[in-house]
Short mmCIF file of C-alpha atoms in Angstrom, two decimals:
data_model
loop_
_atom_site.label_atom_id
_atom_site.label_comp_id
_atom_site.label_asym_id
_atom_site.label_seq_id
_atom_site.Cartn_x
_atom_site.Cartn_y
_atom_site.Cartn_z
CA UNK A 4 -68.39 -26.48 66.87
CA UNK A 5 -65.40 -28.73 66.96
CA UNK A 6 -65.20 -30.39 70.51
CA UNK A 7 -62.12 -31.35 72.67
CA UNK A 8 -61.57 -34.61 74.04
CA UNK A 9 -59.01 -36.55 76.54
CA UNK A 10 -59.23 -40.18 76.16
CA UNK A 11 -57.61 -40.86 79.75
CA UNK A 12 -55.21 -38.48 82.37
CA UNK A 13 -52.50 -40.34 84.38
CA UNK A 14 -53.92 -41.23 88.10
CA UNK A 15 -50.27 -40.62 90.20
CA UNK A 16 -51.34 -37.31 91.34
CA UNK A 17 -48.66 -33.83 90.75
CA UNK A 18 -46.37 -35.98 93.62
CA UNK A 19 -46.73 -39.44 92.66
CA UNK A 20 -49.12 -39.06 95.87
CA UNK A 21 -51.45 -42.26 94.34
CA UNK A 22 -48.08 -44.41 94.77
CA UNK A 23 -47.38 -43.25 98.24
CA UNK A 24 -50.90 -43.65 99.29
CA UNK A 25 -51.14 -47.43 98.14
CA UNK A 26 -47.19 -48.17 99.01
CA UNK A 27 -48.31 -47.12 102.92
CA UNK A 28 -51.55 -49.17 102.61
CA UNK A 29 -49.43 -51.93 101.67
CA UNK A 30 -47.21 -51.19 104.73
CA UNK A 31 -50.22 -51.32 107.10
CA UNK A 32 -49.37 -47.06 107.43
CA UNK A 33 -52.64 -46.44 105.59
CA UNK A 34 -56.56 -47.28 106.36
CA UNK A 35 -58.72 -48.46 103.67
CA UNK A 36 -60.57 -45.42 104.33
CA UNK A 37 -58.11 -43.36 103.82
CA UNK A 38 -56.43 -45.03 101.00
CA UNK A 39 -60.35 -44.53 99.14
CA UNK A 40 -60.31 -41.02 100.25
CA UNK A 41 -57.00 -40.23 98.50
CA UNK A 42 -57.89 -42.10 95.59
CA UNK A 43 -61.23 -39.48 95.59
CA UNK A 44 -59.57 -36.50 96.18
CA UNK A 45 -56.98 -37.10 93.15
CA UNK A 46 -59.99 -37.92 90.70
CA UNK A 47 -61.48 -34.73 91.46
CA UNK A 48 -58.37 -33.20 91.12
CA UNK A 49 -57.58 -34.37 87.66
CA UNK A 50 -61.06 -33.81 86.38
CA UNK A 51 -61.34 -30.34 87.76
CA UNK A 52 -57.74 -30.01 85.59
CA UNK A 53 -59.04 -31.32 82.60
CA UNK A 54 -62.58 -28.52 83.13
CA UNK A 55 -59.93 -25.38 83.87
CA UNK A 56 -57.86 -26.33 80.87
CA UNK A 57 -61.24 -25.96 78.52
CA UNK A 58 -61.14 -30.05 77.63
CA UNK A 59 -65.06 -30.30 76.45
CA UNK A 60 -64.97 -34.26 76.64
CA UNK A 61 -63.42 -35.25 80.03
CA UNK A 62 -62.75 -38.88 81.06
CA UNK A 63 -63.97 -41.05 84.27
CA UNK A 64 -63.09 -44.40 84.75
CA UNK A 65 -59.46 -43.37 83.74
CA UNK A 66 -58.67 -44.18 87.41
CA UNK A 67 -57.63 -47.25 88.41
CA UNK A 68 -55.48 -48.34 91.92
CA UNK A 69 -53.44 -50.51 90.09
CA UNK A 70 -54.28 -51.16 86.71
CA UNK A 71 -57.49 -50.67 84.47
CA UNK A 72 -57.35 -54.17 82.94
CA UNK A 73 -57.55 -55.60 86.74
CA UNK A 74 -60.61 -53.45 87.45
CA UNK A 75 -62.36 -54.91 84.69
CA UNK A 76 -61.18 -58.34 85.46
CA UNK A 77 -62.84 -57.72 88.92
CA UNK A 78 -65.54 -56.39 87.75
CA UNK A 79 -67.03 -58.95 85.62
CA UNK A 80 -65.97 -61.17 88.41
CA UNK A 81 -63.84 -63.11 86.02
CA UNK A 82 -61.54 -64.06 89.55
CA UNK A 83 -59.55 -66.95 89.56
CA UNK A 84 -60.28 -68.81 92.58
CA UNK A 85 -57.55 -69.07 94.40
CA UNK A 86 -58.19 -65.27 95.11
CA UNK A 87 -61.64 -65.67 95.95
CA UNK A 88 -61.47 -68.72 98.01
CA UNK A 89 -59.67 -66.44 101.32
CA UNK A 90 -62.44 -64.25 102.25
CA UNK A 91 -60.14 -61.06 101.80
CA UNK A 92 -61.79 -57.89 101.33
CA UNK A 93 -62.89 -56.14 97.63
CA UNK A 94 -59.72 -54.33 97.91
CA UNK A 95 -57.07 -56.60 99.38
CA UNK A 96 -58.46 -59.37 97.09
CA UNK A 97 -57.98 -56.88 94.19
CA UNK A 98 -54.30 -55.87 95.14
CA UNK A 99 -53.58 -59.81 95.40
CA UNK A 100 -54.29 -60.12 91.82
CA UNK A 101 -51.76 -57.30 91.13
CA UNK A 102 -49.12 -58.03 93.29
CA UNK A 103 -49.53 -61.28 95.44
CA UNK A 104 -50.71 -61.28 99.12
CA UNK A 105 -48.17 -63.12 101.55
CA UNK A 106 -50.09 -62.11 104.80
CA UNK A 107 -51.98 -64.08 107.56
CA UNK A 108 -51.18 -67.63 106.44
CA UNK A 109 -52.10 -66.34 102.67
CA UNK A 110 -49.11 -67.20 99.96
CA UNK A 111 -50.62 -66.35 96.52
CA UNK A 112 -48.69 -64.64 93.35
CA UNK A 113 -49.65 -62.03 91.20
CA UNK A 114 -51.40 -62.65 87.91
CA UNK A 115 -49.17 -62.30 84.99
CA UNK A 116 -48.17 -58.77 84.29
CA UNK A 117 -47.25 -57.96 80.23
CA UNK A 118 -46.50 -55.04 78.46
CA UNK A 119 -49.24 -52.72 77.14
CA UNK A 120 -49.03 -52.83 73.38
CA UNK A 121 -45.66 -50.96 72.79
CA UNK A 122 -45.41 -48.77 75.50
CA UNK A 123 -43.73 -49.07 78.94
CA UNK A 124 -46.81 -49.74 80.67
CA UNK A 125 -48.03 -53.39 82.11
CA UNK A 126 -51.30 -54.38 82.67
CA UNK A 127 -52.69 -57.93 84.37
CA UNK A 128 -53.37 -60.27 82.38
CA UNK A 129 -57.31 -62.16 82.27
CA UNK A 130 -56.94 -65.52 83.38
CA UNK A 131 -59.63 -67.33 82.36
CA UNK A 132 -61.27 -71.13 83.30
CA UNK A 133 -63.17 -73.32 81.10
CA UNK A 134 -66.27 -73.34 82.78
CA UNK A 135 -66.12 -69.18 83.33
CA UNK A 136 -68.72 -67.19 83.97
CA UNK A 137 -69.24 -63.45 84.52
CA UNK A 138 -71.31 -61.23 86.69
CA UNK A 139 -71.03 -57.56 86.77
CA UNK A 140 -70.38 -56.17 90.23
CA UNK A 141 -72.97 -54.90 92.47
CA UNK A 142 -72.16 -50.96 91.89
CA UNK A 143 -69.78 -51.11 89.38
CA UNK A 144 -66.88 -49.01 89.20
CA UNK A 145 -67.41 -46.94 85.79
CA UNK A 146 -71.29 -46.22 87.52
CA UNK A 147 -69.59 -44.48 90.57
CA UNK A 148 -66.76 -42.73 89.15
CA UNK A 149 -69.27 -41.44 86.78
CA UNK A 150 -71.69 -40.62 89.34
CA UNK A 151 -68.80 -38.85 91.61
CA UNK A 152 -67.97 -36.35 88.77
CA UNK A 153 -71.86 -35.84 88.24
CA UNK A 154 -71.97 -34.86 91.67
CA UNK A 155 -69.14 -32.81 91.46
CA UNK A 156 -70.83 -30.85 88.67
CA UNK A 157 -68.35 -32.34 86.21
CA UNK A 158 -69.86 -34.53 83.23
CA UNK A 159 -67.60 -37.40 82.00
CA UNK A 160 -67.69 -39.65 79.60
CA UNK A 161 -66.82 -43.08 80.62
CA UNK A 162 -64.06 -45.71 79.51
CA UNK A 163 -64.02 -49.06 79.35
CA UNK A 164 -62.47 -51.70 77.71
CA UNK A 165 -64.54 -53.34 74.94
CA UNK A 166 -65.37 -56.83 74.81
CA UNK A 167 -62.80 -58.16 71.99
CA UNK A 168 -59.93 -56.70 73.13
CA UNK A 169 -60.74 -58.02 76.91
CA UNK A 170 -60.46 -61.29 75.89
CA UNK A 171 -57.82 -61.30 73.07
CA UNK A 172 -55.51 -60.01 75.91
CA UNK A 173 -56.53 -62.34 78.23
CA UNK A 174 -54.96 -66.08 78.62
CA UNK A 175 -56.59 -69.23 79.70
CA UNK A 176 -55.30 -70.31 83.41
CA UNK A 177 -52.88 -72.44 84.42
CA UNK A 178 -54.13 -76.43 83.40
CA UNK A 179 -57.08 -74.75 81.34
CA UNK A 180 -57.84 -75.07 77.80
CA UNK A 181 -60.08 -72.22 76.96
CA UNK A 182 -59.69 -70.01 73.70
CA UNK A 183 -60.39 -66.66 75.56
CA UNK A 184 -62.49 -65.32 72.68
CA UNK A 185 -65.27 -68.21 72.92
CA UNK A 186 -66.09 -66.55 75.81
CA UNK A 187 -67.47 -63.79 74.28
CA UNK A 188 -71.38 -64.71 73.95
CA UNK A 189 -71.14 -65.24 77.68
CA UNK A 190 -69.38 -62.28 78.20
CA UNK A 191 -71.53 -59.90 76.46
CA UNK A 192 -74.77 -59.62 78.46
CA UNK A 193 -72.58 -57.81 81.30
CA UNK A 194 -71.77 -55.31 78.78
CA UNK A 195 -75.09 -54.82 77.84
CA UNK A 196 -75.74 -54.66 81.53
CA UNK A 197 -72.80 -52.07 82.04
CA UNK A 198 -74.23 -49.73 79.46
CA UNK A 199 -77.68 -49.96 80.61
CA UNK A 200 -76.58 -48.86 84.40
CA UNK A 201 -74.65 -46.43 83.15
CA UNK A 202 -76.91 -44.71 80.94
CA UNK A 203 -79.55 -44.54 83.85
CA UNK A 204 -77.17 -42.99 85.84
CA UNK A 205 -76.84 -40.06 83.04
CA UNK A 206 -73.96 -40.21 80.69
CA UNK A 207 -74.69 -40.16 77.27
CA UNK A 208 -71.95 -41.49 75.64
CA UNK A 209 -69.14 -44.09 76.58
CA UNK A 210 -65.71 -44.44 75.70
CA UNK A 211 -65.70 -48.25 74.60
CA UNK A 212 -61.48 -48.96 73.83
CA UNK A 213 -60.64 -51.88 71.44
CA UNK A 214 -56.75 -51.23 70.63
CA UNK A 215 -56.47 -54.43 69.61
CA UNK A 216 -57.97 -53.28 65.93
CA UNK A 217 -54.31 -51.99 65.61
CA UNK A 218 -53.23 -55.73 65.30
CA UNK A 219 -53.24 -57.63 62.65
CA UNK A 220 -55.75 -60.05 64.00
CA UNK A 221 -56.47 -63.61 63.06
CA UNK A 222 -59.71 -64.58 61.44
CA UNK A 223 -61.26 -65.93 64.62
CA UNK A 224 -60.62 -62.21 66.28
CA UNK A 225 -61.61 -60.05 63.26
CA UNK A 226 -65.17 -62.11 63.40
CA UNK A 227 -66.08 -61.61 67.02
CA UNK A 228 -66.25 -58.27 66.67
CA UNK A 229 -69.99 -58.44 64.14
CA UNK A 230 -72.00 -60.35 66.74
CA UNK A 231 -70.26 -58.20 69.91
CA UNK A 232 -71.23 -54.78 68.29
CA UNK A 233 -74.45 -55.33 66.49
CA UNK A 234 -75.17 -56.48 70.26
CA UNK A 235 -73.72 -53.36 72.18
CA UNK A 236 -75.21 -50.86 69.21
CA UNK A 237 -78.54 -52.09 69.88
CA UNK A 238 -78.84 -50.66 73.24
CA UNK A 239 -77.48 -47.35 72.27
CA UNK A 240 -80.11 -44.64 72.62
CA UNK A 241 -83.28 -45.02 74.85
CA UNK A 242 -81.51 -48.12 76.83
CA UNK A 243 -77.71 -47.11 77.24
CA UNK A 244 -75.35 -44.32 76.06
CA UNK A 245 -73.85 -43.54 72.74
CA UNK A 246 -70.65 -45.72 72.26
CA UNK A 247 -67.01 -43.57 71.05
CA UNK A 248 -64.99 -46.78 70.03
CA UNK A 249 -61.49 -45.80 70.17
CA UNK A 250 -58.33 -47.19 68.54
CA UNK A 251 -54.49 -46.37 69.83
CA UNK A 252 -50.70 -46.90 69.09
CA UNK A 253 -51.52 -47.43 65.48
CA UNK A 254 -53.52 -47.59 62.24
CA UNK A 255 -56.40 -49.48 61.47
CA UNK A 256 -55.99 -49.74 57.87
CA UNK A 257 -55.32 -53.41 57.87
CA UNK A 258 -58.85 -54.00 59.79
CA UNK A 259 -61.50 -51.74 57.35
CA UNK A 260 -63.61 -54.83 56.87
CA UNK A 261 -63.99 -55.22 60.36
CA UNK A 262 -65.14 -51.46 60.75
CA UNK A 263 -67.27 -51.70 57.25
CA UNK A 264 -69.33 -54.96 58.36
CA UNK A 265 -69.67 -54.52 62.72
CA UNK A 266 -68.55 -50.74 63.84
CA UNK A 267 -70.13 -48.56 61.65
CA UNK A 268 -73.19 -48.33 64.04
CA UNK A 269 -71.25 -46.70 67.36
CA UNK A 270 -71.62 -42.86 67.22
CA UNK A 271 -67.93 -41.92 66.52
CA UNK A 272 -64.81 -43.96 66.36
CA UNK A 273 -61.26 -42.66 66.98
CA UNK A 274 -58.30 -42.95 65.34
CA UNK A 275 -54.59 -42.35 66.38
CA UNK A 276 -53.70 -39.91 63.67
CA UNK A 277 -50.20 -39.33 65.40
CA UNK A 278 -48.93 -42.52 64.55
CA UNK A 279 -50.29 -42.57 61.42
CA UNK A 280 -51.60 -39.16 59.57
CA UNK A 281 -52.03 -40.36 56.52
CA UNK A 282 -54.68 -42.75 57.33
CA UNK A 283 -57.43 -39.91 57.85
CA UNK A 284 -58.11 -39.91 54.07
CA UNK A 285 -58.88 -43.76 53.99
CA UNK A 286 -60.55 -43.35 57.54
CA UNK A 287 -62.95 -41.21 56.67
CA UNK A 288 -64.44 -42.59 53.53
CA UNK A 289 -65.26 -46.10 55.73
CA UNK A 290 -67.04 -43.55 58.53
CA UNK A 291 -71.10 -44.33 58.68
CA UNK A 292 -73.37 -41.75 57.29
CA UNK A 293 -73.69 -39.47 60.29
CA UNK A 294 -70.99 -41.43 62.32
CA UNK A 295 -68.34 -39.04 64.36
CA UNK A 296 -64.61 -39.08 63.77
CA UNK A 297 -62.60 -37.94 66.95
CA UNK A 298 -59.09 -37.62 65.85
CA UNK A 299 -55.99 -37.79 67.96
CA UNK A 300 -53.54 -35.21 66.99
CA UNK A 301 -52.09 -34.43 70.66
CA UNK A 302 -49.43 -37.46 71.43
CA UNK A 303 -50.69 -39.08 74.08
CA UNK A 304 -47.26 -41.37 74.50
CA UNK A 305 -44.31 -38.40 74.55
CA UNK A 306 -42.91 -35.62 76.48
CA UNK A 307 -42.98 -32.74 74.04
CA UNK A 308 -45.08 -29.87 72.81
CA UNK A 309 -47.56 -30.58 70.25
CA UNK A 310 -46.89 -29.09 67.06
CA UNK A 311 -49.72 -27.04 66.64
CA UNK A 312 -49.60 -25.67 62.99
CA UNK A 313 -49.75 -29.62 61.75
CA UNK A 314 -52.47 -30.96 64.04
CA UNK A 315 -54.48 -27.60 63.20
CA UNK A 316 -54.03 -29.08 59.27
CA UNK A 317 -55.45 -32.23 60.21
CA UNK A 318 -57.95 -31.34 61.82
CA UNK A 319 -59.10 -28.68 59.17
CA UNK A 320 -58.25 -31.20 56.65
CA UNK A 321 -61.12 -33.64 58.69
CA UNK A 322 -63.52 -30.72 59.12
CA UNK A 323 -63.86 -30.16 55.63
CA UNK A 324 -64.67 -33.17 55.02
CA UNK A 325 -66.75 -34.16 57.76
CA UNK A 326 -68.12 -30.68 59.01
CA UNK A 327 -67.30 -29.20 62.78
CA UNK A 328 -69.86 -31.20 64.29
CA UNK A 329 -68.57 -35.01 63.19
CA UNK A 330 -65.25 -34.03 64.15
CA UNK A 331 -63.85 -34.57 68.14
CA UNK A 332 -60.26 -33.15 68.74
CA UNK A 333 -58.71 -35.55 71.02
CA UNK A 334 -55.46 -37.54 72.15
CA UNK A 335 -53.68 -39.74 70.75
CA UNK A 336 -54.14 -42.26 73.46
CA UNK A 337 -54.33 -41.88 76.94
CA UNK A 338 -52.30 -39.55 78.48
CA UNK A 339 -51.79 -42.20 80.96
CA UNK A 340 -48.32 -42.98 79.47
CA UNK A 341 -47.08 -38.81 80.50
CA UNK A 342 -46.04 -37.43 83.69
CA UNK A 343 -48.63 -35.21 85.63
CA UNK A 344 -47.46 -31.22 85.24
CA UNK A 345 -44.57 -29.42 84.21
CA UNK A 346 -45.56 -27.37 87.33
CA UNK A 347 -43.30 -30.14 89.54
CA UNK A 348 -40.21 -29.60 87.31
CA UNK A 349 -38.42 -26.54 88.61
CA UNK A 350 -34.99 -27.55 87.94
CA UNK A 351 -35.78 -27.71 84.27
CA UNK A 352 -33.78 -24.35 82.13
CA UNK A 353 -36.43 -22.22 81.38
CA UNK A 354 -35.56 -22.93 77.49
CA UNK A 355 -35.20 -26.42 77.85
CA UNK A 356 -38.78 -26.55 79.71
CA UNK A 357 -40.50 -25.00 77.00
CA UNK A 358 -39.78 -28.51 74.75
CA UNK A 359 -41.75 -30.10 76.92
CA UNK A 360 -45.73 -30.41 77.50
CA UNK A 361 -46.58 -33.55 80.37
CA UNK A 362 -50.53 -34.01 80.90
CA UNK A 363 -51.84 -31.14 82.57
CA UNK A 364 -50.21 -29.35 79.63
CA UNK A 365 -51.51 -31.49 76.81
CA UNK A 366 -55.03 -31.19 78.07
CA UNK A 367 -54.65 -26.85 77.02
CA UNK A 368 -53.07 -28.07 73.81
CA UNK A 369 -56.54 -30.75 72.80
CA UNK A 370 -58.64 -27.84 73.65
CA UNK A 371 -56.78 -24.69 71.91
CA UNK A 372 -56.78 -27.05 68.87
CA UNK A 373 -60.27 -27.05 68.93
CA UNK A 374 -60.96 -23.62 69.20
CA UNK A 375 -58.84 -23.03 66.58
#
């Protein structure tokens, strides 16, 4: 059986409610309590979405308050500290990262925001010291979310960032010399940790992203990734979860050496086979033995229906070479970059609305694919 997979949904809510919620926290409008609640109530929401629309594999950790590079950034504790030094709270000290926090004799900027690959998104920056260390927060984020679906009676798979492209996108701080990626040996034992914790809290596989294998990397980049996976792969199985490592906004053609000599041990890699089709052929004769391909046929980046008669080639096209059960029907990317529902649009012409497919929408289209 081919499953059906969504490698992230958009966290705004149907009415943008995520950025009304924070915006009145902001304003001193909204308790921390309540700004938590909302932020539960619209993760339920989306998951029970993604369950309703017959998605197989459904996503946690997808949620962040601001952005998911911050989370991780406070999550490994990698906090510059003229953050830490104020005593603010988790979630104030967070949001001062994001935005700044000008409040009770405290005057500190943002981190540096930057584009996310190509799209319209921006994530924050890692900022990084020469003497850095990490430590992986005491009940870490991907554990709860995780165990909040459980609870819910909705299994997830987990996402997180992976280790290389963490620090390639990160930046040594302001009078620092660090190269980001020597980090990494220090860096990996909390992913190892990360794993462990989440595989004793049940989920069998994890979402590990490293979009960065769409680059074309230097050396020093294309070599970190060996030592970081034979590390992570190690742990797969009795200790932690299986590891998905997914790939977006591009090919990895340029980068089969790199999945030859250090990925070929994770359980299933994906691919973005909407920006690039025609690598599938190439893609799948580099697979491991028994290793999954999830493929992303369903644009995760656009507004408009999927045509289904071409991803339903692809994916046939994969199955027959791979068999239905090393095959994963997925998105592109995460659907992140979409709005929520065409449900909100009523002004649309009925004929006009029927170009279009937002999220909720795109979600049905992964998981007809499948069945199909």
């Amino acid at each position: 059986m081919v499953q059906s997979s969504v490698l992230g949904f958009p966290r705004m809510g149907k009415l943008r409610d995520l950025k009304k919620a924070t915006e009145a926290y902001w304003a001193d409008k909204l308790s921390k309590d309540e700004l938590l609640a909302e932020g539960k109530r619209l993760r339920l929401e989306h998951w029970k979405i993604q369950k309703d629309a017959g998605v197989d594999i459904i996503p946690s950790n997808d949620f962040a308050y601001y952005d998911q590079v911050l989370d991780h950034i406070q999550m490994f504790n990698a906090i510059p500290e003229r953050y830490s030094k104020h005593g603010l709270s988790t979630l104030d000290e967070y949001f001062a990262m994001g935005r700044g926090h000008q409040k009770d004799g405290i005057d500190v900027p943002s981190l540096e925001m930057v584009k996310w690959f190509d799209s319209n998104y921006h994530y924050v920056k890692p900022t990084l010291q020469d003497n850095q260390t990490f430590k992986l927060s005491d009940d870490p984020k991907p554990v709860r979310h995780f165990v909040e679906a459980k609870e819910a009676g909705i299994v997830t798979r987990p996402v997180i960032l992976g280790p290389v492209s963490f620090l390639h996108l990160g930046k040594a701080d302001r009078g620092q010399s660090v190269d980001p990626i020597s980090l990494l040996e220090n860096l990996l034992p909390v992913y190892e940790q990360l794993l462990k914790e989440l595989k004793k809290a049940g989920a069998e596989t994890v979402q590990i992203d490293e979009p960065v294998l769409v680059f074309d990397l230097p050396t020093k980049i294309r070599n970190a990734f060996k030592p970081a996976y034979e590390k992570l792969t190690a742990v797969q199985g009795s200790e932690g979860p299986q590891l998905v490592l997914a790939t977006y906004f591009g090919d990895v053609v340029h980068n089969f050496d790199v999945i030859d000599s250090a990925l070929k041990g994770t359980h299933a890699l994906h691919v973005d086979l909407v920006r690039n089709p025609e690598q599938l052929d190439k893609v799948v004769e580099h697979l491991g033995e028994k290793q999954i391909l999830s493929v992303g046929v369903v644009d995760g980046r656009n507004i408009w229906k999927n045509n289904m008669k071409r991803s339903i080639e692809v994916v046939e096209s994969a199955v027959q070479k791979l068999g239905k059960e090393r095959v994963i029907v997925a998105t592109s990317s995460s659907l992140l970059h979409t709005p929520h529902t065409l449900e909100s649009e009523q002004k649309l012409d009925s004929e006009v609305k029927d170009w279009f497919a937002f999220a909720t929408e795109k979600a049905a289209e992964v998981a007809i694919i499948a069945k199909a």
